[in-house]
Coordinates of C-alpha atoms and ligand atoms in Angstrom, one line a residue:
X1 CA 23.5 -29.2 -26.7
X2 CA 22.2 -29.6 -23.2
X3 CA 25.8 -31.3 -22.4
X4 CA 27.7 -28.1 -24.2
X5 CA 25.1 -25.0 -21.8
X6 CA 25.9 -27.1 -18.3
X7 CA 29.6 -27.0 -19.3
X8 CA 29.5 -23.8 -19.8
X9 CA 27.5 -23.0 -16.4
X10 CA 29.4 -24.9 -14.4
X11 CA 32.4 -22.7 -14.2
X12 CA 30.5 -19.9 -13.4
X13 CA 28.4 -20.9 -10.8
X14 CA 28.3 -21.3 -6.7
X15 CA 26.6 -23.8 -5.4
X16 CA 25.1 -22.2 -2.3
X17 CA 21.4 -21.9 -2.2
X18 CA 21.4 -18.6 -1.1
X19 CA 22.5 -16.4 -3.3
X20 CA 20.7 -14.9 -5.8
X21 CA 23.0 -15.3 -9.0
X22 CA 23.3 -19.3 -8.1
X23 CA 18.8 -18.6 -8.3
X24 CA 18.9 -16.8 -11.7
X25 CA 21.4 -18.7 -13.2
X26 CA 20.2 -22.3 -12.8
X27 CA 16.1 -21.2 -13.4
X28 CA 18.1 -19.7 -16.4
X29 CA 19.8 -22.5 -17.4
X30 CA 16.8 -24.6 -17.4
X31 CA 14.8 -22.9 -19.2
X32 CA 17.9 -22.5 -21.9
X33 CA 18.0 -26.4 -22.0
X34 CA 14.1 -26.3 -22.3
X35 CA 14.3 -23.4 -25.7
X36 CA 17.2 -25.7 -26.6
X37 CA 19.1 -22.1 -27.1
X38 CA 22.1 -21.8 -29.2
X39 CA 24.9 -22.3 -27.5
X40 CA 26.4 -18.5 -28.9
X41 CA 23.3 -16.9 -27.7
X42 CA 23.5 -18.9 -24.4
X43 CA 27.8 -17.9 -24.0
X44 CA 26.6 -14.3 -24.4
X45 CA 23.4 -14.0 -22.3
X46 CA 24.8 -16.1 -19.1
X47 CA 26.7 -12.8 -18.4
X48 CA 26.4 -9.2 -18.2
X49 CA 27.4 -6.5 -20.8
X50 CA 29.3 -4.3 -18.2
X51 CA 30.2 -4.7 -14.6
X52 CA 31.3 -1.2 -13.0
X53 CA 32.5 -1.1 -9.5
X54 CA 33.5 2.6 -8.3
X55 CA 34.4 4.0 -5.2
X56 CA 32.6 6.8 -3.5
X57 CA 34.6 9.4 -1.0
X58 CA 31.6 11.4 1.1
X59 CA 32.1 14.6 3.3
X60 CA 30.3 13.1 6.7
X61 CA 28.8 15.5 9.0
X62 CA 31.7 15.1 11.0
X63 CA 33.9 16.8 8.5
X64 CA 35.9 13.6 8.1
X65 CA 35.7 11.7 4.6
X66 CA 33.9 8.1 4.3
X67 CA 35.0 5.8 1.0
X68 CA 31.5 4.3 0.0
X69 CA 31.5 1.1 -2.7
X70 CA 29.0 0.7 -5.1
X71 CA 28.4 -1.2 -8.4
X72 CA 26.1 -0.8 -11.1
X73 CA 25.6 -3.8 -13.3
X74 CA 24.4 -3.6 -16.9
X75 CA 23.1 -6.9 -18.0
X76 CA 21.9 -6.4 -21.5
X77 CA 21.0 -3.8 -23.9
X78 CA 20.0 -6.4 -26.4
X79 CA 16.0 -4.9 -26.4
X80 CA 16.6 -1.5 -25.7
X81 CA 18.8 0.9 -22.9
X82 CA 19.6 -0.8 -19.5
X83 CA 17.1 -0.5 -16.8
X84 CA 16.6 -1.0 -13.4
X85 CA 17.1 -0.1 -9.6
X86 CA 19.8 1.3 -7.1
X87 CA 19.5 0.3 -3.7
X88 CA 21.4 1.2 -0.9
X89 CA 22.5 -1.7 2.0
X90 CA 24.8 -2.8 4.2
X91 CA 24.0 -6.4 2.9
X92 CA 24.6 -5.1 -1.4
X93 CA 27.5 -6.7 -2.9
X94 CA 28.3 -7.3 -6.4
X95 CA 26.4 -11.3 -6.8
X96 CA 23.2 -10.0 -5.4
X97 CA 23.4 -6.9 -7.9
X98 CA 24.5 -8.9 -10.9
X99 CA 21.0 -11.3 -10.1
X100 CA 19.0 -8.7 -9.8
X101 CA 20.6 -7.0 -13.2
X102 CA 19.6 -10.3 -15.2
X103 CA 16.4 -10.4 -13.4
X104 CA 15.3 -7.1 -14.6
X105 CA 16.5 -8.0 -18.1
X106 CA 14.2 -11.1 -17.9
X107 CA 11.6 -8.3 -16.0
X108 CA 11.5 -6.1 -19.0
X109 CA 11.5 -8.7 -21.5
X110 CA 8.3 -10.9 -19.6
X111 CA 6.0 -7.4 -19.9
X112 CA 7.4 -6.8 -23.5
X113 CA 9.0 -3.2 -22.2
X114 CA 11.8 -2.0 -24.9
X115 CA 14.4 -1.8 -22.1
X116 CA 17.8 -4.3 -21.1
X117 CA 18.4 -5.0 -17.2
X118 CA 20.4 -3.3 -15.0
X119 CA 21.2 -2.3 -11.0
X120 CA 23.2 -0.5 -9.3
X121 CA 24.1 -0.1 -4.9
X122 CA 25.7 1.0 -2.4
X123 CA 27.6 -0.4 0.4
X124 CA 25.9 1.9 2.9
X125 CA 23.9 1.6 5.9
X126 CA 21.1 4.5 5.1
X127 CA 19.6 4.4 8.7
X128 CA 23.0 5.9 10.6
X129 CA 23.0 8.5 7.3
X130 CA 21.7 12.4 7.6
X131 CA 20.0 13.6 4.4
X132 CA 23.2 15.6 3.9
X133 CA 25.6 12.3 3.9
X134 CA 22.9 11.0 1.6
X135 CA 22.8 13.5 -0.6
X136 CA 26.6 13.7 -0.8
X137 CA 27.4 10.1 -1.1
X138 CA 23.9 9.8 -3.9
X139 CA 25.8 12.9 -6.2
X140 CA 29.2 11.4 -6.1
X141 CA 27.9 8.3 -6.9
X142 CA 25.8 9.4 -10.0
X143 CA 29.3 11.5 -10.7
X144 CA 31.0 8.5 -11.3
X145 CA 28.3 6.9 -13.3
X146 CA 28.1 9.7 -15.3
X147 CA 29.5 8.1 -18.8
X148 CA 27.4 4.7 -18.4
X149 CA 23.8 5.9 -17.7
X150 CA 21.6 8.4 -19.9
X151 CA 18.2 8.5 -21.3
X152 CA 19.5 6.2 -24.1
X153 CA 22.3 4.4 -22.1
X154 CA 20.8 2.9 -18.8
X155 CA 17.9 4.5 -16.4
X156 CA 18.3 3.9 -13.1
X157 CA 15.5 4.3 -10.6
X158 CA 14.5 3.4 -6.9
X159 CA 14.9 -0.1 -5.4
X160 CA 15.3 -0.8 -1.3
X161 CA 16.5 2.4 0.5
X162 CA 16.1 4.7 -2.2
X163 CA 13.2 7.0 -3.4
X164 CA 11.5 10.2 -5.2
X165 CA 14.4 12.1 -3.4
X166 CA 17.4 9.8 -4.6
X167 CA 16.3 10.4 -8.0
X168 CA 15.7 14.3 -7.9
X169 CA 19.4 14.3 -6.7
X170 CA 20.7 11.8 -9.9
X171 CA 18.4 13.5 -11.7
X172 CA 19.9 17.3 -11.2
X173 CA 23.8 15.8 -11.0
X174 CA 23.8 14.5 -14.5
X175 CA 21.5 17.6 -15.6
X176 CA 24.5 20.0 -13.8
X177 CA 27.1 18.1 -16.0
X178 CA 24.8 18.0 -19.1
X179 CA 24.3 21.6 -18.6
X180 CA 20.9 21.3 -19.2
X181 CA 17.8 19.5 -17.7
X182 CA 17.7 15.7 -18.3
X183 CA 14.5 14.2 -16.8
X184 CA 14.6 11.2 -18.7
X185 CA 18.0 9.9 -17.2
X186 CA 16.1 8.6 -13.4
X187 CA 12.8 7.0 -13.0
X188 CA 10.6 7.3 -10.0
X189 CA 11.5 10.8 -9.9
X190 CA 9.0 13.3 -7.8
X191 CA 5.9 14.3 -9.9
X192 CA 6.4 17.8 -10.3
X193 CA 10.0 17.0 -11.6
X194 CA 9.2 14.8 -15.0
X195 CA 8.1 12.1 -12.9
X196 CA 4.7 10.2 -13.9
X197 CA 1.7 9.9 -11.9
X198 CA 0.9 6.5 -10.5
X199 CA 5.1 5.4 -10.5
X200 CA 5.1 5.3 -6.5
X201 CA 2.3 3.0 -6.4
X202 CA 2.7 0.8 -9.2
X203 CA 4.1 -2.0 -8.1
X204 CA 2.0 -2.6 -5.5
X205 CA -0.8 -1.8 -8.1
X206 CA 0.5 -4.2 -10.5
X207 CA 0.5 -7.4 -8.2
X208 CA -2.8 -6.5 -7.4
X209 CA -3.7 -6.8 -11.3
X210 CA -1.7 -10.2 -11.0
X211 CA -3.6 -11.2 -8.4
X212 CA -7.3 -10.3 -9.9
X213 CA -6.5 -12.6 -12.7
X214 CA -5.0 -15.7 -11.0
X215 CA -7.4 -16.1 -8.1
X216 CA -10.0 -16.4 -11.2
X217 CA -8.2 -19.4 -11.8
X218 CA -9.4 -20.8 -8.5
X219 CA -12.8 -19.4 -8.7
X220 CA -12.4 -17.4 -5.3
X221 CA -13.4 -13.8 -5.3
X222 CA -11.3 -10.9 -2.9
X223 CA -14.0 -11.0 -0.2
X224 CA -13.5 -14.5 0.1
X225 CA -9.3 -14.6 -0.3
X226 CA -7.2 -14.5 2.8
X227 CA -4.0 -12.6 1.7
X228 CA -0.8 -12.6 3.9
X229 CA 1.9 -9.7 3.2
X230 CA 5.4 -9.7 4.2
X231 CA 6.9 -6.4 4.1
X232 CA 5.5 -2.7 4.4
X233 CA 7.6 -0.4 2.5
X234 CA 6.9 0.7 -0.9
X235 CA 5.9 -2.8 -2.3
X236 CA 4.1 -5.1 0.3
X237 CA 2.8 -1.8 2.2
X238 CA 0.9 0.0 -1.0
X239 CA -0.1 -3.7 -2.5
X240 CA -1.3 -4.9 1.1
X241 CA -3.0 -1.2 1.3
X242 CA -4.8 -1.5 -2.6
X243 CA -5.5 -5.0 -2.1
X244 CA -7.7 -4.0 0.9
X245 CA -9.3 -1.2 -0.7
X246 CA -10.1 -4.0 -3.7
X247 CA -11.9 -6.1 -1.1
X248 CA -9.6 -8.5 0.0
X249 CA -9.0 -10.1 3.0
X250 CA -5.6 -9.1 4.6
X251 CA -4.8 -11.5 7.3
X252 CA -1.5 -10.5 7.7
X253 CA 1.5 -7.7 7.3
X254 CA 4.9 -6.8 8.8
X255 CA 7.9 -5.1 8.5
X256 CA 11.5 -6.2 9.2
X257 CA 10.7 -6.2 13.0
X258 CA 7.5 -8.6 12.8
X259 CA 3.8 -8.8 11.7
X260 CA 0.3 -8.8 12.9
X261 CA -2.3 -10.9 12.3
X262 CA -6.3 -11.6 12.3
X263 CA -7.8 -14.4 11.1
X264 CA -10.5 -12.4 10.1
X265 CA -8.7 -9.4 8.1
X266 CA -7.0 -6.3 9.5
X267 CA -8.0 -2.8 8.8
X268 CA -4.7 -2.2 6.7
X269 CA -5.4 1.7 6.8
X270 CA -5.3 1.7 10.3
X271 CA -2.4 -0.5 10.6
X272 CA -0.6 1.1 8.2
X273 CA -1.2 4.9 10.3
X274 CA -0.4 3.0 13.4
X275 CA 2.9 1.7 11.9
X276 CA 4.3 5.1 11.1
X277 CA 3.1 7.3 13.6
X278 CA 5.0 4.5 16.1
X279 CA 7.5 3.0 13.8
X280 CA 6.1 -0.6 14.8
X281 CA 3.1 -2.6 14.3
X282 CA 3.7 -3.4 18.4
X283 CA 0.4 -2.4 20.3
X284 CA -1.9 -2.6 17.3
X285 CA -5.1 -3.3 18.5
X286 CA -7.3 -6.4 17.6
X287 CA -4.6 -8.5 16.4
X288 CA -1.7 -11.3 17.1
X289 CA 2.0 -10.7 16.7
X290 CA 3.7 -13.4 14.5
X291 CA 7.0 -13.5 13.0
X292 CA 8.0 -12.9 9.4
X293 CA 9.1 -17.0 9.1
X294 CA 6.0 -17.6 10.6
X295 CA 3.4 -15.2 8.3
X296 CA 5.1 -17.5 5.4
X297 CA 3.8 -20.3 6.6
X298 CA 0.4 -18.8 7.4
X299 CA -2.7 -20.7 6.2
X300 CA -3.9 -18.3 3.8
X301 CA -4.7 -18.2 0.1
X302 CA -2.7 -15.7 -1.3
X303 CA 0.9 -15.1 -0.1
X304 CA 2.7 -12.0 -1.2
X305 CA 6.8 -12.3 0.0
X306 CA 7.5 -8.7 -0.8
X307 CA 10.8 -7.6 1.5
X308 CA 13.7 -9.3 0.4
X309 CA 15.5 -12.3 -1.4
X310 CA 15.4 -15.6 -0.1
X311 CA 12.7 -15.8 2.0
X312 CA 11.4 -19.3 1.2
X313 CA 13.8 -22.0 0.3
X314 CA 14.1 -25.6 0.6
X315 CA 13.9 -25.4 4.3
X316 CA 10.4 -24.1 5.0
X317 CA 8.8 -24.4 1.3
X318 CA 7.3 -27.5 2.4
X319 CA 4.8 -26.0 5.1
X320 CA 4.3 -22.8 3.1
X321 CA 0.4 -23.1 2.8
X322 CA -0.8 -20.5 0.6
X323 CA -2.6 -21.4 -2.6
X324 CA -1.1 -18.3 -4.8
X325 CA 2.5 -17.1 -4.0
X326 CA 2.6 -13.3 -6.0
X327 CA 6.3 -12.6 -5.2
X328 CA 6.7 -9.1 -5.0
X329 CA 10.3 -8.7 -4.1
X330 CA 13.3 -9.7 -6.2
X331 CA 14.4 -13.6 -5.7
X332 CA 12.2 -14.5 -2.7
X333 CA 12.1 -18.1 -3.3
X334 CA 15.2 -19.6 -4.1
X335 CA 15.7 -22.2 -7.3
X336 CA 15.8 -25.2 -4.8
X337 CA 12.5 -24.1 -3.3
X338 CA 10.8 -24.0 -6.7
X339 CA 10.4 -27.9 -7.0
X340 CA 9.0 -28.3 -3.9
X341 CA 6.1 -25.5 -4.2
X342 CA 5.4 -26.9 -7.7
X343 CA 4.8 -30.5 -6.5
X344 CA 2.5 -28.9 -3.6
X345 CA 0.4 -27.6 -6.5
X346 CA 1.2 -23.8 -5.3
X347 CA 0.2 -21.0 -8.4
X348 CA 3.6 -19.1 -8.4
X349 CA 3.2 -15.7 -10.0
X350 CA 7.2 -15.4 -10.3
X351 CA 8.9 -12.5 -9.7
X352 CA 9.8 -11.1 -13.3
X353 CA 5.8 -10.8 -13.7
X354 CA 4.2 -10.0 -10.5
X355 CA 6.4 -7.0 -9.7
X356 CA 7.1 -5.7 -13.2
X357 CA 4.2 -3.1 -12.7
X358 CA 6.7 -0.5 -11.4
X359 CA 9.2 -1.2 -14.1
X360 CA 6.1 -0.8 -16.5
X361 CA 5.2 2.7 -15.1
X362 CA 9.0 3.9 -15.5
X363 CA 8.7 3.2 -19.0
X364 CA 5.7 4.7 -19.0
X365 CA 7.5 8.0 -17.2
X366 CA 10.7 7.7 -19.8
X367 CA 7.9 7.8 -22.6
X368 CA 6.4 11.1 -20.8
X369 CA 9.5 12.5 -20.2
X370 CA 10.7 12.2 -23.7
X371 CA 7.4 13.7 -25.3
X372 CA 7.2 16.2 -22.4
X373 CA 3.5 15.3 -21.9
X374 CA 2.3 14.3 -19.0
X375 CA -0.6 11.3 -19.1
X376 CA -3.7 11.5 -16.5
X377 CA -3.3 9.1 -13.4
X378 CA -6.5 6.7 -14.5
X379 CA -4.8 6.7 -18.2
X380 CA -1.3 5.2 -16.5
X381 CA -3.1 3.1 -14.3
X382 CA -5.3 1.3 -17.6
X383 CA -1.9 0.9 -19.3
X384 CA -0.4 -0.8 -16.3
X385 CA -3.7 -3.0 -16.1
X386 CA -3.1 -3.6 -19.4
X387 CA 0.4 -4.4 -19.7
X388 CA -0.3 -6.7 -16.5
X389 CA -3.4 -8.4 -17.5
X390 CA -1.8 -9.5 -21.1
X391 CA 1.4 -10.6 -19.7
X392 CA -0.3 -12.7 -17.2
X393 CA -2.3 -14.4 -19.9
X394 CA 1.2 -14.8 -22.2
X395 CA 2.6 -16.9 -18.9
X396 CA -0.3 -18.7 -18.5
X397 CA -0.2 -19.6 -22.3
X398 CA 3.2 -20.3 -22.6
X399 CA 3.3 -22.7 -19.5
X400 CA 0.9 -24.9 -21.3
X401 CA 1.8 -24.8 -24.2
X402 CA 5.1 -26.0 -23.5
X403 CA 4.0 -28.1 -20.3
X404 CA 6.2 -26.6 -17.6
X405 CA 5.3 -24.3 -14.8
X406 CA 4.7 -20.9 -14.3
X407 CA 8.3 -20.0 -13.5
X408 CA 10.0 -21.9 -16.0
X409 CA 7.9 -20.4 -18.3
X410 CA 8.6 -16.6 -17.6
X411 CA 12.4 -17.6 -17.9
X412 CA 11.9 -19.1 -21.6
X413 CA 9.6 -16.3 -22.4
X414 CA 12.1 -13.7 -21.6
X415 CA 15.1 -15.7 -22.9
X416 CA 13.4 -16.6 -25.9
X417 CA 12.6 -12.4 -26.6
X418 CA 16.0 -11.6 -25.7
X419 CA 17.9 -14.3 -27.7
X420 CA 15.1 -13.3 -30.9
X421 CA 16.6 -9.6 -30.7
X422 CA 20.1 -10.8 -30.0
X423 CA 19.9 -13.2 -33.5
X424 CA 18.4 -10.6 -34.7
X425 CA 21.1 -7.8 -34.2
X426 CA 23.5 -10.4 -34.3
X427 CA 26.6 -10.8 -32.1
X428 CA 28.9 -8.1 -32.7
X429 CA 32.1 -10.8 -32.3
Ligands
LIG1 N1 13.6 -1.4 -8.6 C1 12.4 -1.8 -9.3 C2 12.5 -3.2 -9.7 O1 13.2 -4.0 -9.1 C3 12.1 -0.8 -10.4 C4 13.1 -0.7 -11.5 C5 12.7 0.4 -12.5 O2 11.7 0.9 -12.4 O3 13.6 0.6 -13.3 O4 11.8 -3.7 -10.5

């Protein structure tokens, strides 16, 4: 069996340690060998349902038309419609977007939410872009989409470079070809336009629910746990911001530029005014500058990699320090890394749990959406706390029940849900 799944991955995968399908597929593959998964379930979950690719012509300001290319990936709809992020990058392309696809299957699966994975993005480079060119380029994109997403199809939402204002614009596109409004169709949308209370901050709100309950497991309380945050946007900048508020004790932030630091914890309010009334957390009072490799490597008890993928690999993951890594962006630590953190006795909160919080709160904004009733903030928030708090206890479970770590064990826990549903349903062959 475990000869018939590495013959089968083999084929399929690259061997370079940086990219992000080579990091889903082999923690996935392990953890198939692990469930001992059939090998029909395993031939139809290695890959995704649907792969689009379209092309994207877009009026620039100049009057001149630009050809955009963008994907959208939809993993599996074995649990439920497709869900999952668009982001827009000079860096996307279509391995990155089919990881991060599976990994919001695996997302969905780990917090028990009735959605599939997906992700879409564009081949853009958002800071040389007016709103105008944004718009454009965001319309024509959702345009060509059109037939593949949908309230019951796949529900896109914000992921790096995209926001509130992206979705108003999906949201109103598909509604102008539906001929009637469709809130349901986008999460993360604004709040006066079917979009839920508490979305913008949730994952930053749920890794702070992560983090609550593991640093329990190391009897430290926040006043007495040094966090380090890399990253400032919607993820690392709200959790670095709520974990402050909760009593912790930041050491450390930045943004793509660089970070500050103070032993002694930095007044993230302040920092975070300071960085966008100057665009730079350069001339911040009270504190050292320190790179984003070095703010990994910080001594520290709680590190939170929340900017992009591969951030610790088997280069520097043998001085990373921290005692609790909460990843809060996508792939941060690559497979190869995994091994080494786990014999340095490092908690990892993976990925697929730590930031599920905003996935959580867009189901919780389909859910509104479809009722057309609108929850109170403190009611979404105990939900999320809820969702979060159980599904860090099924990990925790799970990894000792079955003797492996924490990773590991959000892998077979989502695969095992999936392939349930997929036996279930059976294979449509
Ligand atoms: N882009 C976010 C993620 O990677 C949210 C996806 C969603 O809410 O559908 O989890």
């Amino acid at each position: 069996m475990a000869m018939a799944i590495s013959a089968i991955a083999d084929d399929v995968r690259h061997v370079k340690e940086d990219n992000p399908f080579e990091s889903m597929m082999s923690r996935f593959d392990r953890a198939a060998q692990l469930l001992d998964l059939d090998p029909d379930l395993y031939a139809v979950m290695r890959v995704p349902n649907r792969e689009l690719k379209v092309y994207i012509p877009t009026r620039m300001d100049s009057g001149r038309i630009q050809v955009f290319e963008g994907y959208r990936v939809q993993h599996n709809f074995a649990r439920g419609p497709a869900k999952g992020g668009i982001r827009y990058s000079p860096d996307v392309n279509i391995d990155e977007i089919r990881a991060l696809a599976a990994w919001m299957t695996w997302k969905c699966a780990v917090v028990n939410v009735p959605f599939g994975g997906a992700k879409g993005g564009v081949i853009c480079d958002p800071t040389q872009m007016s709103m105008g060119e944004l718009e454009r380029m965001t319309r024509r994109y959702a345009s060509e989409l059109i037939d593949f997403i949908g309230p019951e199809k796949d529900v896109p939402a914000p992921d790096m470079n995209t926001n509130e204002q992206t979705m108003a614009w999906i949201m109103d596109t598909y509604s102008m070809h539906a001929r009637h409004t469709v809130t349901a169709v986008v999460t993360g949308k604004p709040i006066d336009l079917g979009g839920s209370s508490g979305r913008r901050e949730a994952t930053g709100r749920g890794i702070l629910f992560v983090v609550n309950e593991a640093i329990k497991k190391f009897k430290m309380t926040p006043p007495q746990t040094r966090v380090a945050v890399q990253g400032s946007g919607n993820v690392g900048g709200i959790g670095a911001r709520l974990m402050h508020e909760a009593g912790y004790k930041v050491v450390a932030i930045s943004d793509v530029h660089g970070g500050i630091y103070n032993p002694n914890g930095i007044d993230i309010h302040e920092a975070l005014k300071h960085l966008q009334q100057t665009r730079s957390f350069e001339d911040f009072e009270g504190v050292e500058a320190i790179s984003n490799e070095d703010l990994l490597e910080l001594d520290c008890d709680v590190l939170v990699p929340a900017a992009t993928e591969n951030q610790i690999t088997s280069e520097n993951a043998e001085r990373i320090k921290c005692k609790i890594l909460a990843e809060g962006a996508n792939g941060p630590t690559t497979a190869a890394a995994d091994e080494i953190l786990h014999n340095k006795g490092v908690f990892v909160v993976p990925d697929i749990l730590a930031n599920a919080g905003g996935v959580t709160v867009s189901y919780f904004e389909w859910v509104q959406d479809r009722m057309g009733y609108f929850w109170r903030e403190d009611v979404v928030n105990e939900r999320l706390h809820d969702t979060m708090v159980a599904s860090f206890n099924d990990l925790c479970r799970y990894a000792d029940s079955h003797s492996v770590d924490t990773r590991t064990a959000a892998y077979m826990l989502a695969i095992d849900r999936v392939a349930y549903d997929t036996r279930m349903r059976g294979i449509y062959a």
